[in-house]
Short mmCIF file of C-alpha atoms in Angstrom, two decimals:
data_model
loop_
_atom_site.label_atom_id
_atom_site.label_comp_id
_atom_site.label_asym_id
_atom_site.label_seq_id
_atom_site.Cartn_x
_atom_site.Cartn_y
_atom_site.Cartn_z
CA MET A 1 -5.92 -9.63 31.29
CA ARG A 2 -6.41 -8.57 27.80
CA SER A 3 -3.74 -7.44 25.35
CA THR A 4 -3.96 -3.91 23.70
CA GLN A 5 -4.78 -5.67 20.45
CA GLU A 6 -7.77 -7.69 21.91
CA ALA A 7 -9.07 -4.55 23.68
CA ALA A 8 -8.90 -2.68 20.41
CA THR A 9 -10.78 -5.20 18.48
CA THR A 10 -13.36 -5.77 21.23
CA ALA A 11 -13.91 -1.93 21.34
CA ILE A 12 -13.95 -1.43 17.63
CA ARG A 13 -16.63 -4.29 17.48
CA LEU A 14 -18.90 -2.54 20.33
CA HIS A 15 -18.52 0.85 18.49
CA LEU A 16 -19.69 -1.00 15.08
CA ALA A 17 -22.48 -2.73 16.84
CA ALA A 18 -23.75 0.39 18.62
CA ARG A 19 -23.91 2.20 15.33
CA ASN A 20 -25.27 -0.89 13.42
CA LYS A 21 -22.34 -0.99 11.15
CA ASN A 22 -19.89 -3.45 9.87
CA GLN A 23 -16.41 -3.92 9.15
CA SER A 24 -17.16 -3.08 5.42
CA TRP A 25 -18.42 0.36 6.53
CA LEU A 26 -15.45 1.14 8.69
CA ALA A 27 -13.19 0.14 5.83
CA GLU A 28 -14.85 2.34 3.33
CA LYS A 29 -14.63 5.28 6.00
CA LEU A 30 -10.91 4.67 6.45
CA LYS A 31 -10.41 4.46 2.51
CA ARG A 32 -8.85 1.12 3.12
CA SER A 33 -9.97 -2.38 1.84
CA VAL A 34 -12.25 -4.79 3.75
CA PHE A 35 -9.16 -7.28 3.59
CA TRP A 36 -7.02 -4.60 5.38
CA ILE A 37 -9.48 -4.15 8.12
CA GLY A 38 -10.20 -7.78 8.40
CA ARG A 39 -6.58 -8.56 8.86
CA ARG A 40 -6.37 -6.30 11.90
CA MET A 41 -9.85 -7.31 13.38
CA SER A 42 -8.50 -11.07 13.25
CA GLY A 43 -5.28 -10.12 14.84
CA ASP A 44 -3.13 -11.13 11.97
CA VAL A 45 -1.96 -7.67 11.83
CA LEU A 46 -1.66 -5.35 14.90
CA PHE A 47 -3.21 -2.05 15.20
CA ASP A 48 -0.80 0.81 15.28
CA SER A 49 -1.28 4.21 17.20
CA ASN A 50 -2.08 5.97 13.89
CA THR A 51 -4.69 3.59 12.89
CA LEU A 52 -6.39 3.66 16.23
CA ASP A 53 -6.56 7.36 16.05
CA GLU A 54 -7.97 7.19 12.49
CA ILE A 55 -10.65 4.83 13.74
CA ALA A 56 -11.39 6.94 16.76
CA ARG A 57 -11.99 9.84 14.51
CA VAL A 58 -14.36 7.90 12.38
CA PHE A 59 -16.45 7.03 15.51
CA GLY A 60 -16.08 10.75 16.83
CA VAL A 61 -14.14 9.82 20.01
CA THR A 62 -10.85 9.86 21.32
CA VAL A 63 -8.53 6.71 21.16
CA ALA A 64 -8.91 6.62 25.17
CA GLU A 65 -12.55 6.65 24.70
CA LEU A 66 -12.45 4.09 22.05
CA LEU A 67 -10.42 1.77 23.91
CA SER A 68 -12.45 2.25 27.22
CA ALA A 69 -15.46 0.51 25.42
CA ALA A 70 -13.65 -2.77 25.91
CA ASP A 71 -13.65 -2.25 29.67
CA ALA A 72 -17.50 -2.44 29.44
CA VAL A 73 -17.28 -6.10 28.59
CA LYS A 74 -16.40 -8.42 31.52
CA VAL A 75 -14.73 -11.48 30.49
CA PRO A 76 -15.12 -14.26 33.20
CA SER A 77 -11.65 -15.13 34.75
CA ALA A 78 -12.03 -18.64 33.69
CA VAL A 79 -12.04 -17.61 30.17
CA GLU A 80 -9.17 -15.49 30.65
CA GLU A 81 -7.11 -18.18 32.07
CA ALA A 82 -8.17 -20.61 29.21
CA VAL A 83 -6.86 -18.05 26.76
CA ALA A 84 -3.63 -17.37 28.71
CA SER A 85 -2.72 -21.07 28.83
#
């Protein structure tokens, strides 16, 4: 089972890819540095609810819709087990 952080990162990557955009574009839209978004996308710093709300607004979706994109990607159970151990 994915953590909220992993789900958020996956969902954001999917939304970026669907729009043919990158983390630099997102950082610019959020008025943050590329370093700032990179730290969150790498998992070094966790996304908080305010940040997820800001990102969702950039994509024109709700936080629930943003995070549901991660459910579209099926991770084989063997991969989940390997990551969990």
